[in-house]
Coordinates of C-alpha atoms and ligand atoms in Angstrom, one line a residue:
X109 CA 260.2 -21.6 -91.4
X110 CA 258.9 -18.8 -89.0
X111 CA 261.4 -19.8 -85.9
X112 CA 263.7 -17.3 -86.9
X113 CA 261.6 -14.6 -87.4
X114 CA 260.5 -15.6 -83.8
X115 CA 263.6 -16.0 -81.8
X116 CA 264.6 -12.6 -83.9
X117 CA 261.5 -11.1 -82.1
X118 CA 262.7 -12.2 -78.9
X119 CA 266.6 -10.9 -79.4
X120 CA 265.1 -7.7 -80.1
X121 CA 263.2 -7.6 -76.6
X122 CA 266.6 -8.6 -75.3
X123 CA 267.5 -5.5 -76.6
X124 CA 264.8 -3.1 -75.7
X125 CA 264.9 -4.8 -72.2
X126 CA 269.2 -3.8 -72.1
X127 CA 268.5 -0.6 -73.5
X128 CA 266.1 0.8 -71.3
X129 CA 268.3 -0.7 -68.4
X130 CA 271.1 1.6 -70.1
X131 CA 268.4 4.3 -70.3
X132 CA 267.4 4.0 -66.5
X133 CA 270.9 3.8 -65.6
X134 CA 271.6 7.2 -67.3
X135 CA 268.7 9.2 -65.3
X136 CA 269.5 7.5 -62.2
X137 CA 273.2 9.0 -62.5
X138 CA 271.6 12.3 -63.7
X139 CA 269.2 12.9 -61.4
X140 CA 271.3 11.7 -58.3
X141 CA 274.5 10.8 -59.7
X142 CA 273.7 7.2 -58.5
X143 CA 273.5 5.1 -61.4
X144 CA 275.2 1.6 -62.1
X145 CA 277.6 0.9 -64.1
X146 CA 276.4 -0.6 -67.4
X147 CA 278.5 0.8 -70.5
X148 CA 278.3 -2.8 -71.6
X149 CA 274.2 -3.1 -71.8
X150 CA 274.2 -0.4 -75.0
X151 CA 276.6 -2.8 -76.8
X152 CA 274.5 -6.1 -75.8
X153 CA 271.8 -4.1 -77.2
X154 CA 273.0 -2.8 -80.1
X155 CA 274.4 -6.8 -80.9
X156 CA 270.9 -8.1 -80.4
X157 CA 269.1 -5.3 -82.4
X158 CA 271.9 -6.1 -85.2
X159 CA 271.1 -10.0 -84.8
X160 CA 267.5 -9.2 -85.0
X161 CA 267.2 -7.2 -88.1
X162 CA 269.5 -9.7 -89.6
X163 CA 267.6 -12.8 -88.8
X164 CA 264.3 -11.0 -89.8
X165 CA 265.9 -10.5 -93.4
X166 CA 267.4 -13.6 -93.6
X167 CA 264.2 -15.4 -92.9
X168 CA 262.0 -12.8 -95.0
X169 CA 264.2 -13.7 -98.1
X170 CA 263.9 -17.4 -97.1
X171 CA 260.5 -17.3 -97.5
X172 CA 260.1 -15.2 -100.7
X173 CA 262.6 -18.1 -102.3
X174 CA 260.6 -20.8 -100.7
X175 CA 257.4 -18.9 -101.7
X176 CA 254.3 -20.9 -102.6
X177 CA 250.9 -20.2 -104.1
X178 CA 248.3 -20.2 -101.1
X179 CA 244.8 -22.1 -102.4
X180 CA 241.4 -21.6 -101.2
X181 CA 239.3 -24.8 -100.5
X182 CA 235.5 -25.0 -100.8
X183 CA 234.2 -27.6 -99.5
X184 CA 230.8 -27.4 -98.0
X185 CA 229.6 -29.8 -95.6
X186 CA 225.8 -30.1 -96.5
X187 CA 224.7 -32.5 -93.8
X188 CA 226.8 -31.5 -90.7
X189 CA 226.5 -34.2 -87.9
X190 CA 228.1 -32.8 -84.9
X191 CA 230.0 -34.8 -82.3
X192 CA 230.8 -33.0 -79.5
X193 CA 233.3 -33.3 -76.7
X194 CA 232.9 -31.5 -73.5
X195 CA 235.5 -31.2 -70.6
X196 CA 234.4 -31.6 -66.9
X197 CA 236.1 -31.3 -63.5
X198 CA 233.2 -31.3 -60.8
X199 CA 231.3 -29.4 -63.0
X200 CA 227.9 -30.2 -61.5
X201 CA 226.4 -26.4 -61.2
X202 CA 227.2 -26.3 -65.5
X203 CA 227.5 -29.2 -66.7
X204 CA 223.6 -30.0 -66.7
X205 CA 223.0 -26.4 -68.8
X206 CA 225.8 -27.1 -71.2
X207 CA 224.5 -30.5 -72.2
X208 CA 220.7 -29.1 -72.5
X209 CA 221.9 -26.0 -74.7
X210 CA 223.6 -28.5 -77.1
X211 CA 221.1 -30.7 -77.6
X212 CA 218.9 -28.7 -78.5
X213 CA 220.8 -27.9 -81.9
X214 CA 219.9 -29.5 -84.9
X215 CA 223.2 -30.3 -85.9
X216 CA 224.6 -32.1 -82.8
X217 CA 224.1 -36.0 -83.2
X218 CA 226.3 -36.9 -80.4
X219 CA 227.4 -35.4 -76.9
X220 CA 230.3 -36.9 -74.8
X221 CA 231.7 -35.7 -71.8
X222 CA 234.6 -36.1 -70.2
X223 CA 234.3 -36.9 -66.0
X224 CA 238.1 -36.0 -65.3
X225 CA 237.8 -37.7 -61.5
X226 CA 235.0 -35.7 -60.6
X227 CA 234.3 -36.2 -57.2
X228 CA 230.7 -34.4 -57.1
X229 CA 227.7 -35.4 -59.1
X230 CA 228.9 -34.1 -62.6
X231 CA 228.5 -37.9 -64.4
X232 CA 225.1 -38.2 -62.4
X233 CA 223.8 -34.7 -63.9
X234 CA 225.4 -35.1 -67.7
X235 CA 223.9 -38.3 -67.8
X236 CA 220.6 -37.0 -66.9
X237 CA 220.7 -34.5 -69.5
X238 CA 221.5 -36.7 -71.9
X239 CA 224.9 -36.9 -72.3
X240 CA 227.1 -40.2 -72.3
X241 CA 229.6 -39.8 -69.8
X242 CA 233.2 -41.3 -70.0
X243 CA 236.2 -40.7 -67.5
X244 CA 239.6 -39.6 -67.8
X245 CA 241.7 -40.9 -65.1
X246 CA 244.6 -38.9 -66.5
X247 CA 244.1 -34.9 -64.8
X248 CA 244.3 -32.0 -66.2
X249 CA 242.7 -29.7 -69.0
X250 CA 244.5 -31.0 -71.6
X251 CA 244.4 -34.8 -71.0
X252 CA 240.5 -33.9 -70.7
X253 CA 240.6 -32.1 -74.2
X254 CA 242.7 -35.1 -75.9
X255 CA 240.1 -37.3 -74.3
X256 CA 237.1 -35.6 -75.8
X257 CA 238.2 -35.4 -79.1
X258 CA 238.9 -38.9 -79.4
X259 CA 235.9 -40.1 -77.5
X260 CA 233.5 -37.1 -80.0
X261 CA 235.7 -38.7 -83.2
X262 CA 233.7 -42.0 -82.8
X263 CA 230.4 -40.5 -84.0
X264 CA 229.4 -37.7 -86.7
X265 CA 230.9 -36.0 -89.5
X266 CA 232.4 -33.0 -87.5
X267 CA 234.3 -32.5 -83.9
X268 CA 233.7 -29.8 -81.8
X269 CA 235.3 -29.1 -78.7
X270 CA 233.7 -27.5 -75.9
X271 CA 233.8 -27.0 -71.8
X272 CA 231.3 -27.8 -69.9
X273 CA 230.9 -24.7 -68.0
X274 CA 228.9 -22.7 -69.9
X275 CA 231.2 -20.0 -71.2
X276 CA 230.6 -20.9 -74.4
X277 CA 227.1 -20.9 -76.7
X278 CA 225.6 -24.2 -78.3
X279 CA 224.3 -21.7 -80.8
X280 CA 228.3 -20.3 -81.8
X281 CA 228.4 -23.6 -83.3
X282 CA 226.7 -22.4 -86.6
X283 CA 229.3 -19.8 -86.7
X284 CA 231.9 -22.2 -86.3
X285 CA 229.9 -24.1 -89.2
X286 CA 229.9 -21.5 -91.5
X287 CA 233.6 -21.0 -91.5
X288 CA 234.6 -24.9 -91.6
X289 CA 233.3 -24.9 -95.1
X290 CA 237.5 -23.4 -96.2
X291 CA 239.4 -24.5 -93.4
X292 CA 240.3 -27.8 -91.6
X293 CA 239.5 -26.5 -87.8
X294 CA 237.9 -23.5 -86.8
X295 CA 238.8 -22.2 -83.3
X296 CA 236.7 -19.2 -81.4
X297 CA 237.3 -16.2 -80.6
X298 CA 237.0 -14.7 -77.3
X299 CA 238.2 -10.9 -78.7
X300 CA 235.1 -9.4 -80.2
X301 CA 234.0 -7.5 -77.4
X302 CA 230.6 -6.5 -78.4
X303 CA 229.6 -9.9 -77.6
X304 CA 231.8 -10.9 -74.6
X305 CA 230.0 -10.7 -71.3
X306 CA 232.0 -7.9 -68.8
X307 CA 231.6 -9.9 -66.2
X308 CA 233.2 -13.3 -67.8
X309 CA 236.7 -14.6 -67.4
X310 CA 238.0 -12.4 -70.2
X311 CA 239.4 -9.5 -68.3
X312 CA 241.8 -6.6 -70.1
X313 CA 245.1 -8.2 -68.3
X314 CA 244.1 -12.0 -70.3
X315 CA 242.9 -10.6 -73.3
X316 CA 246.3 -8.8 -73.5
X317 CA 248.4 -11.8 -72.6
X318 CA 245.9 -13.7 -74.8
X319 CA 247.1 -11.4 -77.7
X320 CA 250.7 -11.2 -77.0
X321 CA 251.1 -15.2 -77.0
X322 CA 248.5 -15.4 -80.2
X323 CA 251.1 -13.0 -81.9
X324 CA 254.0 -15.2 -80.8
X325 CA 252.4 -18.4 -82.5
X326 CA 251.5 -15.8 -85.7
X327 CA 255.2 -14.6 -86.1
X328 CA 256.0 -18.7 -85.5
X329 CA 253.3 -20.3 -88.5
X330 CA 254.2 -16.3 -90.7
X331 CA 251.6 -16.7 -93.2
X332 CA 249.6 -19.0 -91.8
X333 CA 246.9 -17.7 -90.1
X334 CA 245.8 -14.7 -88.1
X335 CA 245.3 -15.2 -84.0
X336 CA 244.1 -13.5 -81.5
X337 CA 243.4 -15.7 -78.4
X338 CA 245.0 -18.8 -77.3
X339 CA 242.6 -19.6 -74.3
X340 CA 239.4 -20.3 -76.1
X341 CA 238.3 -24.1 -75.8
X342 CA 235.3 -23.9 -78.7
X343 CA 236.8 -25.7 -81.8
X344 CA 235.5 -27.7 -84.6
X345 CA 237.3 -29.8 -86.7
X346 CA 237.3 -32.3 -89.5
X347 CA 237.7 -35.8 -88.2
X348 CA 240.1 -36.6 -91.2
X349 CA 241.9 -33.5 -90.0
X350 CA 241.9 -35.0 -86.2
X351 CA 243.6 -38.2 -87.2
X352 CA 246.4 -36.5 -88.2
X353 CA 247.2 -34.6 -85.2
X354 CA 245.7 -36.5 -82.8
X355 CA 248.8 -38.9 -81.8
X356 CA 251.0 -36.1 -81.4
X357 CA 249.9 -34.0 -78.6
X358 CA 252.5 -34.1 -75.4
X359 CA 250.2 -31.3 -72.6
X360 CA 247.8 -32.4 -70.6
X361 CA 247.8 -29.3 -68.3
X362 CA 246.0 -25.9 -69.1
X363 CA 248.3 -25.0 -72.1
X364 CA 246.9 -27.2 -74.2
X365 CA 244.9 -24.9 -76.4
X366 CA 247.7 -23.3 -78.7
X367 CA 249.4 -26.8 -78.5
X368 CA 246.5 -28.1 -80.3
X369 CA 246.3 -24.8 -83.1
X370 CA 250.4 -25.8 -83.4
X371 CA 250.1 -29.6 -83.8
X372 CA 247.9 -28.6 -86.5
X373 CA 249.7 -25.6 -88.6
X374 CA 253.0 -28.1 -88.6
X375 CA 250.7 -31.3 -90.1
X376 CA 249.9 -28.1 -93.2
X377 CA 246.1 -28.3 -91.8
X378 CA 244.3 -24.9 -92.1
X379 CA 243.5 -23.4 -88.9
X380 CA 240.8 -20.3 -88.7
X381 CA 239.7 -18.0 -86.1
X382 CA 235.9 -17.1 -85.6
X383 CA 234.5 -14.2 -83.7
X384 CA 232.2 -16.4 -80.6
X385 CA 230.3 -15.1 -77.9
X386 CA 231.1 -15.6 -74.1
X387 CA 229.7 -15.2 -70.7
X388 CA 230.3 -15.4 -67.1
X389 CA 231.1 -19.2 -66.0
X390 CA 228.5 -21.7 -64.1
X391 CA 230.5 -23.2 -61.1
X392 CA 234.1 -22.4 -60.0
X393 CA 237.0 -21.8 -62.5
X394 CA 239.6 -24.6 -61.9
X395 CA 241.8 -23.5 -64.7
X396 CA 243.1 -20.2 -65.5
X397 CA 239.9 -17.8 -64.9
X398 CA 240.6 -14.6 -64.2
X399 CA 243.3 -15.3 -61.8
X400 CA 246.7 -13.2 -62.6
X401 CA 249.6 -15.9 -61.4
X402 CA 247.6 -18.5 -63.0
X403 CA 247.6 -16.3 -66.1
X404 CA 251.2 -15.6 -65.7
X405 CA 252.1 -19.2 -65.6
X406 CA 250.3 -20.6 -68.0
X407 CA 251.4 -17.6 -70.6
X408 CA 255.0 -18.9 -69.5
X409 CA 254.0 -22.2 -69.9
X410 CA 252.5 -21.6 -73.7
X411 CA 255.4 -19.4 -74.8
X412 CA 257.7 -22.5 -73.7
X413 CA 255.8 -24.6 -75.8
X414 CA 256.0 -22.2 -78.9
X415 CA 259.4 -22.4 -78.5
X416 CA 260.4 -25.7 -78.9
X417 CA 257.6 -26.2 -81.6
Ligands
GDP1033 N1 241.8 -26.6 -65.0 C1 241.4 -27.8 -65.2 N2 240.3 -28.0 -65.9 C2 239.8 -29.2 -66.2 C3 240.5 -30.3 -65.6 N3 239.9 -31.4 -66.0 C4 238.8 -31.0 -66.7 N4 238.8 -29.6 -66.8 C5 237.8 -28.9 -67.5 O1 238.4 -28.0 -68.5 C6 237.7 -26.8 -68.6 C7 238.6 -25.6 -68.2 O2 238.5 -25.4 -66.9 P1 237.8 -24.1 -66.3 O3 237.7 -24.3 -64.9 O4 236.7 -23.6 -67.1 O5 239.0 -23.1 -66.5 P2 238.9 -21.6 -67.0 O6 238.1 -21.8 -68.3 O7 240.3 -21.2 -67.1 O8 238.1 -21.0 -65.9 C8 236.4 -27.0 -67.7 O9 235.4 -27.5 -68.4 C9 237.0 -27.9 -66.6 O10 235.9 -28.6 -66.0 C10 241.7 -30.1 -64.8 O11 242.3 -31.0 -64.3 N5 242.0 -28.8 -64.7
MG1034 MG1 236.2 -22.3 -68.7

């Protein structure tokens, strides 16, 4: 359910897209009697418009048949023991803060991170903080992510996942807390600008990409839930919840994020956003930062995986 609805979405781009070829062609041709050729473009356009508001009824009417009362859980978790898992990649400048700011909440028993081949002094410096400290030979944001949740499932009553850079707030956790209480994994974020730093990784051009790939996985999971970034690492989640997803993740490279929120909405787990706070990284961004290509590739990269999910 929802992948019609989606590749509907897309035919209907298609058809903007041929249309507004058709529509350039036509003011070319006015204004300097230059234009192309492209009679056929209006009737790819109007096919793909047609197939679009077709497949959007069809699945609309699907779903009203298939229609089933949505529940609301409440289930309060009065002594919250915190595991949490934090990704590093010579993160020596952060990694020391992170830990600190964590440990210094009530609520966090436990504090793993994850040395994915670090070649500076990141183990060295989490360790010193206070952190246990366990490597991921595998690279990449993702295989670092998989990592920490399994290695933060071994302690606690609750995951959280978290990057060691310090983006994110140990303090957001209670946030993140209050909101688990309905839901099976509460993900942050990064859109609530009253309390995201200017000067962070979140500028307009990846909050808008961050949006438009959300929206994607929205019109994918219809009904579901409502999302608004894809890129934001701060999760926590049940543990009983984690054992069911946690064999079937297949990224290990900075896309990982949404593939996580999808592995979850297809097990039926209930997946909520929370509004988080975010500042200006420690260290070096290695992933996507503020970087536009990166960006670019990566959005690619998650809209591939949304649709073959
Ligand atoms: N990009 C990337 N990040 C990794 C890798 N291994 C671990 N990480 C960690 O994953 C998090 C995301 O990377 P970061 O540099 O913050 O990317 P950004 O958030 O896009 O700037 C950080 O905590 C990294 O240290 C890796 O191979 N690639
Ligand atoms: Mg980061």
């Amino acid at each position: 359910m929802g992948r019609l609805i989606l590749y509907s979405f897309f035919a209907f781009l298609a058809g903007v897209f041929l249309y507004s070829l058709f529509f350039a062609n036509w003011l070319l041709d006015f204004f300097c009697s230059c234009g192309f050729r492209v009679g056929a473009l209006i009737d790819a356009s109007n096919w793909l418009f047609l197939f679009s508001v077709l497949g959007f009824m069809a699945e609309f009417a699907f779903m009203k048949l298939n229609e089933k009362p949505r529940t609301v859980r409440q289930d309060p978790i009065t002594n919250p023991q915190i595991s949490v898992g934090m990704t590093a990649y010579n993160d020596e400048l952060s990694i020391g803060g992170a830990v600190r700011d964590f440990k210094k909440m009530s609520e966090v028993v436990n504090i793993v991170v994850i040395d994915n081949n670090c070649v500076d002094k990141t183990a060295e410096v989490a360790r010193k903080a206070g952190a246990k400290v366990v490597k991921e030979p595998i690279q990449g944001y993702g295989a670092a992510c998989v990592r920490a949740l399994k290695e933060a499932r071994k302690a606690g009553n609750l995951v959280c996942l978290v990057e060691g850079d310090q983006t994110y707030f140990a303090a957001d956790i209670k946030k993140l807390l209050a909101y688990i209480e309905n839901v099976d994994m509460v993900v942050g974020t990064r859109t609530t600008m009253e309390i995201v730093a200017s000067d962070s990784q979140v500028t307009p051009f990846i909050q808008i990409g961050n949006i438009f790939v959300a929206k994607l996985i929205q019109l994918r999971y219809w009904g579901k839930l409502r999302l608004t970034d894809v890129g934001c690492t701060y999760r926590l989640i049940r543990p009983e919840a984690l054992d069911k997803i946690i064999g079937n993740f297949d990224v290990t490279g900075n896309h990982f994020s949404p593939h996580m929120i999808m592995a979850a909405l297809k097990m039926g787990l209930k997946v909520i956003e929370c509004p988080i706070a975010f500042r200006k990284r420690v260290g070096q961004s290695k992933g996507v930062g503020n970087d536009f290509v990166k960006g670019l590739v990566n959005g690619f990269q998650m809209i591939f995986d949304i649709l073959k999910s």
